Coordinates of C-alpha atoms and ligand atoms in Angstrom, one line a residue:
M1 CA -58.3 29.3 23.5
R2 CA -55.9 30.8 21.0
D3 CA -53.1 30.1 23.4
L4 CA -54.2 26.5 23.7
T5 CA -54.2 26.1 19.9
R6 CA -50.8 27.7 19.7
Q7 CA -49.5 25.3 22.4
K8 CA -50.9 22.3 20.5
Q9 CA -49.3 23.6 17.3
A10 CA -46.0 24.0 19.1
E11 CA -46.2 20.5 20.5
A12 CA -47.0 19.0 17.1
K13 CA -44.0 20.9 15.7
L14 CA -41.8 19.6 18.5
S15 CA -42.9 16.0 18.0
E16 CA -42.4 16.4 14.3
S17 CA -38.9 17.6 14.8
E18 CA -38.2 14.9 17.4
R19 CA -39.4 12.3 14.8
R20 CA -37.1 13.8 12.2
L21 CA -34.2 13.8 14.7
R22 CA -34.9 10.1 15.5
L23 CA -34.9 9.3 11.8
A24 CA -31.6 11.1 11.4
I25 CA -30.1 9.3 14.3
E26 CA -31.2 6.0 12.9
A27 CA -29.9 6.8 9.4
T28 CA -26.4 7.8 10.8
E29 CA -26.4 4.7 13.0
L30 CA -25.6 7.0 16.0
A31 CA -25.7 5.5 19.4
T32 CA -27.3 7.9 21.9
W33 CA -27.0 8.0 25.7
E34 CA -28.5 9.9 28.6
W35 CA -26.9 9.9 32.0
N36 CA -28.9 10.9 35.1
L37 CA -26.1 12.3 37.2
I38 CA -28.3 12.3 40.4
S39 CA -29.5 8.6 40.3
N40 CA -26.4 7.5 38.3
E41 CA -28.6 5.7 35.8
V42 CA -27.8 5.5 32.1
Y43 CA -30.2 5.1 29.2
W44 CA -28.9 3.8 25.9
N45 CA -30.7 3.5 22.6
E46 CA -30.7 0.1 20.8
Q47 CA -27.8 1.2 18.6
H48 CA -25.6 1.8 21.7
F49 CA -26.0 -1.8 22.8
R50 CA -25.4 -3.0 19.2
L51 CA -22.2 -0.9 18.9
F52 CA -20.8 -2.7 21.9
G53 CA -21.8 -6.0 20.4
M54 CA -24.6 -6.5 23.0
Q55 CA -28.2 -7.7 22.7
P56 CA -30.4 -4.7 23.6
R57 CA -31.7 -5.0 27.1
P58 CA -34.0 -2.9 29.3
N59 CA -32.7 0.4 30.5
P60 CA -31.3 1.7 32.7
V61 CA -27.7 0.5 32.6
T62 CA -24.8 1.9 34.7
P63 CA -21.8 4.0 33.9
D64 CA -19.8 0.9 34.6
D65 CA -21.5 -0.9 31.7
F66 CA -20.0 1.8 29.5
L67 CA -16.5 1.8 31.1
T68 CA -16.1 -2.0 31.0
H69 CA -16.5 -1.7 27.2
V70 CA -13.7 0.9 27.0
H71 CA -10.3 -0.5 26.3
P72 CA -8.2 -0.6 29.6
A73 CA -5.6 1.7 28.0
D74 CA -8.3 4.4 27.4
R75 CA -10.4 3.9 30.6
E76 CA -8.7 6.3 32.9
R77 CA -8.4 9.1 30.3
L78 CA -12.2 8.8 29.5
T79 CA -13.2 8.7 33.2
N80 CA -11.1 11.9 33.9
L81 CA -12.4 13.6 30.8
L82 CA -16.1 12.9 31.6
Q83 CA -15.5 14.2 35.2
R84 CA -13.9 17.3 33.9
T85 CA -16.7 17.9 31.4
I86 CA -19.3 17.7 34.2
D87 CA -17.3 19.9 36.6
T88 CA -16.6 22.6 34.1
R89 CA -19.8 22.2 32.0
S90 CA -17.6 21.8 28.9
V91 CA -18.0 19.4 26.0
Y92 CA -16.9 15.8 26.1
D93 CA -15.4 14.9 22.7
A94 CA -13.2 11.9 22.5
E95 CA -12.0 9.0 20.4
F96 CA -11.4 5.7 22.1
C97 CA -11.0 2.0 21.6
A98 CA -14.0 -0.1 22.5
V99 CA -13.8 -3.8 23.4
L100 CA -17.0 -5.5 22.2
E101 CA -18.7 -8.4 23.9
N102 CA -17.0 -10.9 21.7
G103 CA -13.6 -9.3 22.6
S104 CA -13.0 -7.6 19.2
Q105 CA -12.0 -4.0 19.2
R106 CA -13.5 -1.0 17.3
W107 CA -12.8 2.7 17.3
M108 CA -15.5 5.0 18.7
S109 CA -16.1 8.7 18.8
G110 CA -18.0 10.0 21.8
Y111 CA -19.6 13.4 22.2
G112 CA -21.8 14.9 24.9
R113 CA -22.4 17.6 27.5
V114 CA -24.4 18.4 30.6
V115 CA -27.9 19.4 29.4
E116 CA -29.7 20.0 32.7
E117 CA -28.9 21.4 36.0
V118 CA -30.9 21.4 39.2
D119 CA -30.2 24.0 41.8
G120 CA -26.9 24.8 40.1
Q121 CA -25.8 21.2 40.2
P122 CA -25.3 19.1 37.0
A123 CA -28.3 16.7 36.7
R124 CA -28.3 15.2 33.3
M125 CA -25.7 14.6 30.6
S126 CA -26.6 13.5 27.2
G127 CA -24.5 12.5 24.1
V128 CA -23.9 10.3 21.1
M129 CA -21.4 7.6 20.1
L130 CA -20.4 6.6 16.6
D131 CA -18.3 3.7 15.2
I132 CA -15.4 5.4 13.4
T133 CA -13.3 2.2 12.8
E134 CA -13.4 2.6 9.0
R135 CA -12.4 6.2 9.1
R136 CA -9.5 5.4 11.5
Q137 CA -8.4 2.5 9.1
A138 CA -8.5 4.9 6.1
E139 CA -6.4 7.4 8.1
E140 CA -3.9 4.7 9.0
A141 CA -3.7 3.6 5.3
L142 CA -3.1 7.2 4.3
R143 CA -0.4 7.6 7.0
Q144 CA 1.4 4.5 5.7
A145 CA 1.1 5.6 2.1
D146 CA 2.6 9.0 3.2
Q147 CA 5.4 7.3 5.0
R148 CA 6.1 5.1 2.0
K149 CA 6.3 8.1 -0.2
D150 CA 8.8 9.8 2.2
E151 CA 10.9 6.7 2.1
F152 CA 10.6 6.6 -1.7
L153 CA 11.7 10.2 -2.0
A154 CA 14.8 9.6 0.2
L155 CA 15.6 6.5 -2.0
L156 CA 15.1 8.5 -5.2
A157 CA 17.4 11.3 -4.0
H158 CA 20.0 8.6 -3.2
E159 CA 19.7 6.9 -6.5
L160 CA 20.0 10.2 -8.4
R161 CA 22.9 11.4 -6.3
N162 CA 25.4 8.6 -7.2
P163 CA 25.3 8.9 -11.0
M164 CA 25.2 12.7 -10.6
A165 CA 28.3 12.7 -8.4
T166 CA 30.2 10.5 -10.9
L167 CA 29.2 12.8 -13.7
S168 CA 30.1 16.0 -12.1
N169 CA 33.5 14.6 -10.8
T170 CA 34.4 13.3 -14.2
L171 CA 33.4 16.6 -15.8
L172 CA 35.5 18.5 -13.4
I173 CA 38.6 16.3 -14.1
L174 CA 38.1 16.7 -17.8
E175 CA 37.9 20.4 -17.4
L176 CA 41.1 20.5 -15.4
T177 CA 43.1 18.1 -17.6
G178 CA 41.5 18.6 -21.0
G179 CA 41.3 14.9 -21.3
Q180 CA 45.1 14.7 -21.4
D181 CA 45.5 13.0 -18.1
E182 CA 46.8 9.5 -18.2
G183 CA 44.9 8.5 -15.1
L184 CA 41.6 9.2 -16.9
P185 CA 41.9 9.2 -20.7
L186 CA 39.1 10.9 -22.6
E187 CA 37.6 7.6 -23.9
V188 CA 37.4 6.1 -20.5
A189 CA 35.9 9.3 -19.0
L190 CA 33.3 9.4 -21.8
S191 CA 32.3 5.8 -21.5
M192 CA 31.9 6.3 -17.7
M193 CA 29.7 9.3 -18.3
R194 CA 27.7 7.4 -20.9
R195 CA 27.1 4.6 -18.4
E196 CA 25.9 7.0 -15.7
V197 CA 23.7 8.9 -18.1
A198 CA 22.1 5.6 -19.3
Q199 CA 21.5 4.7 -15.6
L200 CA 19.8 8.1 -15.0
A201 CA 17.7 7.7 -18.2
R202 CA 16.6 4.2 -17.1
L203 CA 15.6 5.5 -13.7
V204 CA 13.5 8.3 -15.3
D205 CA 12.0 5.9 -17.8
D206 CA 10.9 3.6 -15.0
L207 CA 9.4 6.5 -13.1
L208 CA 7.5 7.6 -16.1
D209 CA 6.2 4.1 -16.6
V210 CA 5.0 4.0 -13.0
G211 CA 3.1 7.2 -13.6
R212 CA 1.6 5.7 -16.7
I213 CA 0.6 2.5 -14.9
N214 CA -1.1 4.6 -12.1
Q215 CA -3.1 6.5 -14.7
G216 CA -3.9 3.3 -16.7
K217 CA -2.1 4.8 -19.7
I218 CA 0.2 2.0 -20.7
V219 CA -0.5 0.9 -24.2
L220 CA 1.3 -2.0 -25.8
R221 CA 2.5 -1.9 -29.4
L222 CA 1.7 -5.5 -30.3
E223 CA 3.3 -7.2 -33.2
P224 CA 4.0 -10.9 -34.0
L225 CA 7.5 -11.6 -32.6
D226 CA 9.8 -14.5 -31.9
L227 CA 10.4 -14.7 -28.1
V228 CA 13.6 -16.8 -28.6
E229 CA 15.2 -14.1 -30.7
L230 CA 14.1 -11.3 -28.3
L231 CA 15.7 -13.3 -25.4
E232 CA 18.9 -13.8 -27.3
K233 CA 19.3 -10.1 -28.0
T234 CA 18.4 -9.2 -24.4
I235 CA 20.9 -11.7 -23.0
E236 CA 23.6 -10.4 -25.3
A237 CA 23.0 -6.9 -24.1
T238 CA 22.9 -7.7 -20.4
R239 CA 25.6 -10.4 -20.3
P240 CA 28.5 -7.9 -19.7
L241 CA 26.7 -6.5 -16.6
I242 CA 25.7 -10.0 -15.3
E243 CA 29.1 -11.5 -15.7
T244 CA 30.9 -8.9 -13.5
E245 CA 32.4 -10.2 -10.3
H246 CA 32.7 -13.8 -11.7
R247 CA 29.0 -14.4 -11.9
A248 CA 28.0 -16.9 -14.5
L249 CA 24.9 -16.9 -16.7
A250 CA 23.6 -20.1 -18.3
A251 CA 20.8 -19.8 -20.9
N252 CA 18.8 -22.6 -22.2
L253 CA 16.7 -21.5 -25.2
P254 CA 14.6 -23.6 -27.6
T255 CA 16.1 -24.2 -31.0
E256 CA 12.8 -23.4 -32.7
P257 CA 11.2 -19.9 -32.7
L258 CA 8.3 -19.3 -30.3
Y259 CA 5.9 -16.8 -31.7
L260 CA 3.6 -14.5 -29.7
R261 CA 1.9 -11.1 -30.2
G262 CA 3.9 -8.8 -28.0
D263 CA 5.4 -5.5 -27.4
A264 CA 9.2 -6.0 -28.0
V265 CA 10.2 -3.0 -25.9
R266 CA 8.1 -4.1 -22.9
L267 CA 9.0 -7.7 -23.0
T268 CA 12.7 -6.8 -23.2
Q269 CA 12.2 -4.7 -20.1
V270 CA 10.7 -7.7 -18.3
V271 CA 13.6 -9.9 -19.1
R272 CA 16.2 -7.2 -18.4
N273 CA 14.6 -6.4 -15.0
L274 CA 14.6 -10.0 -14.0
L275 CA 18.2 -10.6 -15.1
T276 CA 19.3 -7.3 -13.4
N277 CA 17.6 -8.3 -10.1
A278 CA 19.1 -11.8 -10.3
T279 CA 22.5 -10.1 -10.7
K280 CA 22.0 -7.5 -7.9
F281 CA 20.9 -10.1 -5.4
T282 CA 23.5 -12.7 -6.2
R283 CA 26.9 -12.5 -4.6
A284 CA 30.2 -12.5 -6.5
G285 CA 30.8 -15.9 -8.1
G286 CA 27.1 -16.7 -8.1
H287 CA 25.0 -18.4 -10.8
I288 CA 22.1 -17.3 -12.9
W289 CA 20.1 -19.6 -15.1
L290 CA 17.6 -18.6 -17.7
S291 CA 15.4 -21.0 -19.5
L292 CA 12.5 -20.7 -22.0
E293 CA 10.2 -23.4 -23.2
G294 CA 6.9 -23.6 -25.1
K295 CA 4.3 -25.7 -23.4
G296 CA 0.9 -26.0 -25.0
D297 CA -0.2 -22.6 -25.9
E298 CA 2.1 -20.7 -23.6
A299 CA 5.7 -19.8 -23.2
I300 CA 7.4 -20.3 -19.8
L301 CA 10.4 -18.2 -19.0
Q302 CA 12.4 -19.0 -15.8
V303 CA 15.1 -16.8 -14.3
R304 CA 16.7 -18.6 -11.4
D305 CA 19.7 -17.5 -9.2
D306 CA 21.6 -18.9 -6.2
G307 CA 21.6 -15.5 -4.5
I308 CA 20.3 -14.2 -1.2
G309 CA 16.7 -15.4 -1.7
I310 CA 13.5 -13.9 -0.5
P311 CA 11.8 -14.6 2.8
A312 CA 8.4 -16.4 2.4
D313 CA 6.4 -13.5 3.8
H314 CA 7.7 -11.2 1.2
L315 CA 7.1 -13.3 -1.9
E316 CA 3.7 -11.6 -2.7
R317 CA 4.6 -8.1 -1.6
I318 CA 7.8 -7.7 -3.8
F319 CA 5.6 -7.1 -6.8
E320 CA 4.0 -4.0 -5.1
L321 CA 5.2 -0.6 -6.0
F322 CA 8.2 0.6 -4.0
A323 CA 8.3 -2.7 -2.1
Q324 CA 11.8 -3.9 -1.1
V325 CA 12.6 -6.8 1.3
D326 CA 15.2 -4.7 3.0
A327 CA 15.7 -1.1 1.9
S328 CA 19.2 -0.8 3.4
R329 CA 20.3 -3.9 1.5
T330 CA 18.8 -2.8 -1.7
R331 CA 20.2 0.7 -1.2
S332 CA 23.7 -0.5 -1.5
Q333 CA 22.7 -2.3 -4.7
G334 CA 20.7 0.5 -6.2
G335 CA 17.0 0.3 -7.1
L336 CA 13.7 2.0 -6.3
G337 CA 11.4 -1.0 -5.8
V338 CA 9.9 -0.4 -9.2
G339 CA 11.3 -3.1 -11.4
L340 CA 9.1 -6.0 -10.4
T341 CA 6.0 -3.8 -10.5
L342 CA 6.7 -3.1 -14.1
V343 CA 7.4 -6.8 -14.8
K344 CA 4.1 -7.8 -13.4
E345 CA 2.2 -5.1 -15.2
F346 CA 3.8 -5.7 -18.6
V347 CA 3.4 -9.5 -18.3
E348 CA -0.3 -9.2 -17.3
L349 CA -0.9 -6.7 -20.2
H350 CA 0.3 -9.5 -22.4
G351 CA -2.3 -11.8 -20.9
G352 CA 0.3 -13.6 -18.8
R353 CA 1.3 -13.9 -15.2
V354 CA 4.4 -13.9 -13.1
E355 CA 5.3 -15.7 -9.9
A356 CA 8.2 -15.7 -7.5
H357 CA 9.5 -18.7 -5.5
S358 CA 12.3 -18.9 -3.0
E359 CA 13.2 -21.5 -0.3
G360 CA 14.2 -18.5 1.9
A361 CA 17.2 -16.5 2.9
D362 CA 20.4 -17.5 1.0
R363 CA 18.5 -20.3 -1.0
G364 CA 18.3 -18.3 -4.2
S365 CA 15.1 -17.2 -6.1
V366 CA 13.2 -18.1 -9.2
F367 CA 10.9 -16.0 -11.2
I368 CA 8.5 -17.7 -13.6
V369 CA 6.7 -15.8 -16.4
H370 CA 3.9 -17.4 -18.4
V371 CA 2.8 -15.7 -21.6
P372 CA 0.3 -16.9 -24.2
L373 CA 1.8 -17.9 -27.5
L374 CA 0.2 -17.4 -30.9
N375 CA -1.8 -20.5 -31.7
S376 CA -0.7 -22.6 -34.6
T377 CA -3.2 -21.1 -37.1
S378 CA -2.2 -17.5 -36.5
H379 CA 1.3 -18.9 -36.5
E380 CA 0.9 -19.6 -40.2
S381 CA 0.0 -16.0 -40.8
I382 CA 3.4 -14.9 -39.7
H383 CA 5.2 -16.8 -42.5
Ligands
ADP1 P1 14.5 -3.0 -6.7 O1 15.3 -4.1 -7.3 O2 14.7 -1.7 -7.4 O3 14.6 -2.9 -5.2 P2 12.3 -4.6 -7.7 O4 10.8 -4.2 -7.8 O5 12.9 -5.0 -8.9 O6 13.0 -3.3 -7.0 O7 12.4 -5.7 -6.6 C1 11.8 -5.6 -5.3 C2 12.5 -6.3 -4.2 O8 12.4 -7.7 -4.4 C3 14.0 -6.1 -4.2 O9 14.3 -4.9 -3.5 C4 14.5 -7.3 -3.5 O10 14.3 -7.2 -2.1 C5 13.5 -8.4 -4.0 N1 14.1 -9.2 -5.1 C6 13.8 -9.0 -6.4 N2 14.5 -9.9 -7.2 C7 15.2 -10.7 -6.3 C8 16.1 -11.8 -6.4 N3 16.4 -12.3 -7.6 N4 16.7 -12.3 -5.3 C9 16.4 -11.8 -4.1 N5 15.6 -10.7 -3.9 C10 15.0 -10.2 -5.0

């Protein structure tokens, strides 16, 4: 009598734990399967059908129902693995690509083992299957990010090495000649070194800005300013660089001031980056046009060049961090794929937007920046 009660209690406990297991399986969206190795019949839960994009139908199904939903490239591997698991009573644990009823593909993780033997022969195998597509995609995204970082570090090393090499060579010559050498007079050496140090400083500043952007720490110092005046100054400062190798810069600025609330340092960076790019990606003898106009309550700045252009499928991506159309091409020109990211970020922080257009390779590029102007009432407050 007591034994019977105990048995009842044990059964109740078992069915309670089964119920909990079923709940857990439902909650995790696990597909479950049972394979009768003697009759070769397979039993799937509803989720198993669903994971293969099928309407649930009455069990049993066959091992072939499973294998036809495994991508052909993975089929032989899985068949062999299942056979080995049965022969050696080990664990089947595999990731594979499934082909759903509608032809789409998803990544699955399968796990199982022999759970019953009859007369020393494997009789039943049981296991689970889980859709791991999201995890695989996240892993792939991480892998790509990791690769981009490696490429970036290589590029950074390259960018740092050139100015460093010039600096250390020039220093060495100065040490040897005391600046008395006619081939490299002190003034020339110093101005070369100044240029390289400025280049290094700009690189480091850009990198610091990237760090700030990533941490959401860029704060604008807004003040009322005249965009026309800011452009005049920036053009004056960059013209010597642009007009090397017979490149020509034509600027078309309004005669009246255009006022906005802006951060002069950041806006200067925007214009300088666009002009530097136009120069870098335009061949000797090329042309660069800059224009500014006030239209309604916004200012429109255009920087156009007749350089190497941008392929259509890159137009959106070039604003992403470290994005370059062709790293080997850029490498010879210098650059880390950071400039346009900063342009976009700074323009958007001013409540504006930037777009890039190009008719394609060798057809030049144009970058158009829109920024809101101060309206006429606040305009008054400046004077
Ligand atoms: P970097 O110039 O340091 O590579 P940017 O973020 O400034 O980085 O530019 C990203 C990429 O966009 C460049 O590598 C280049 O491929 C492309 N690009 C930018 N400006 C131009 C332009 N004016 N003409 C052609 N390609 C350009």
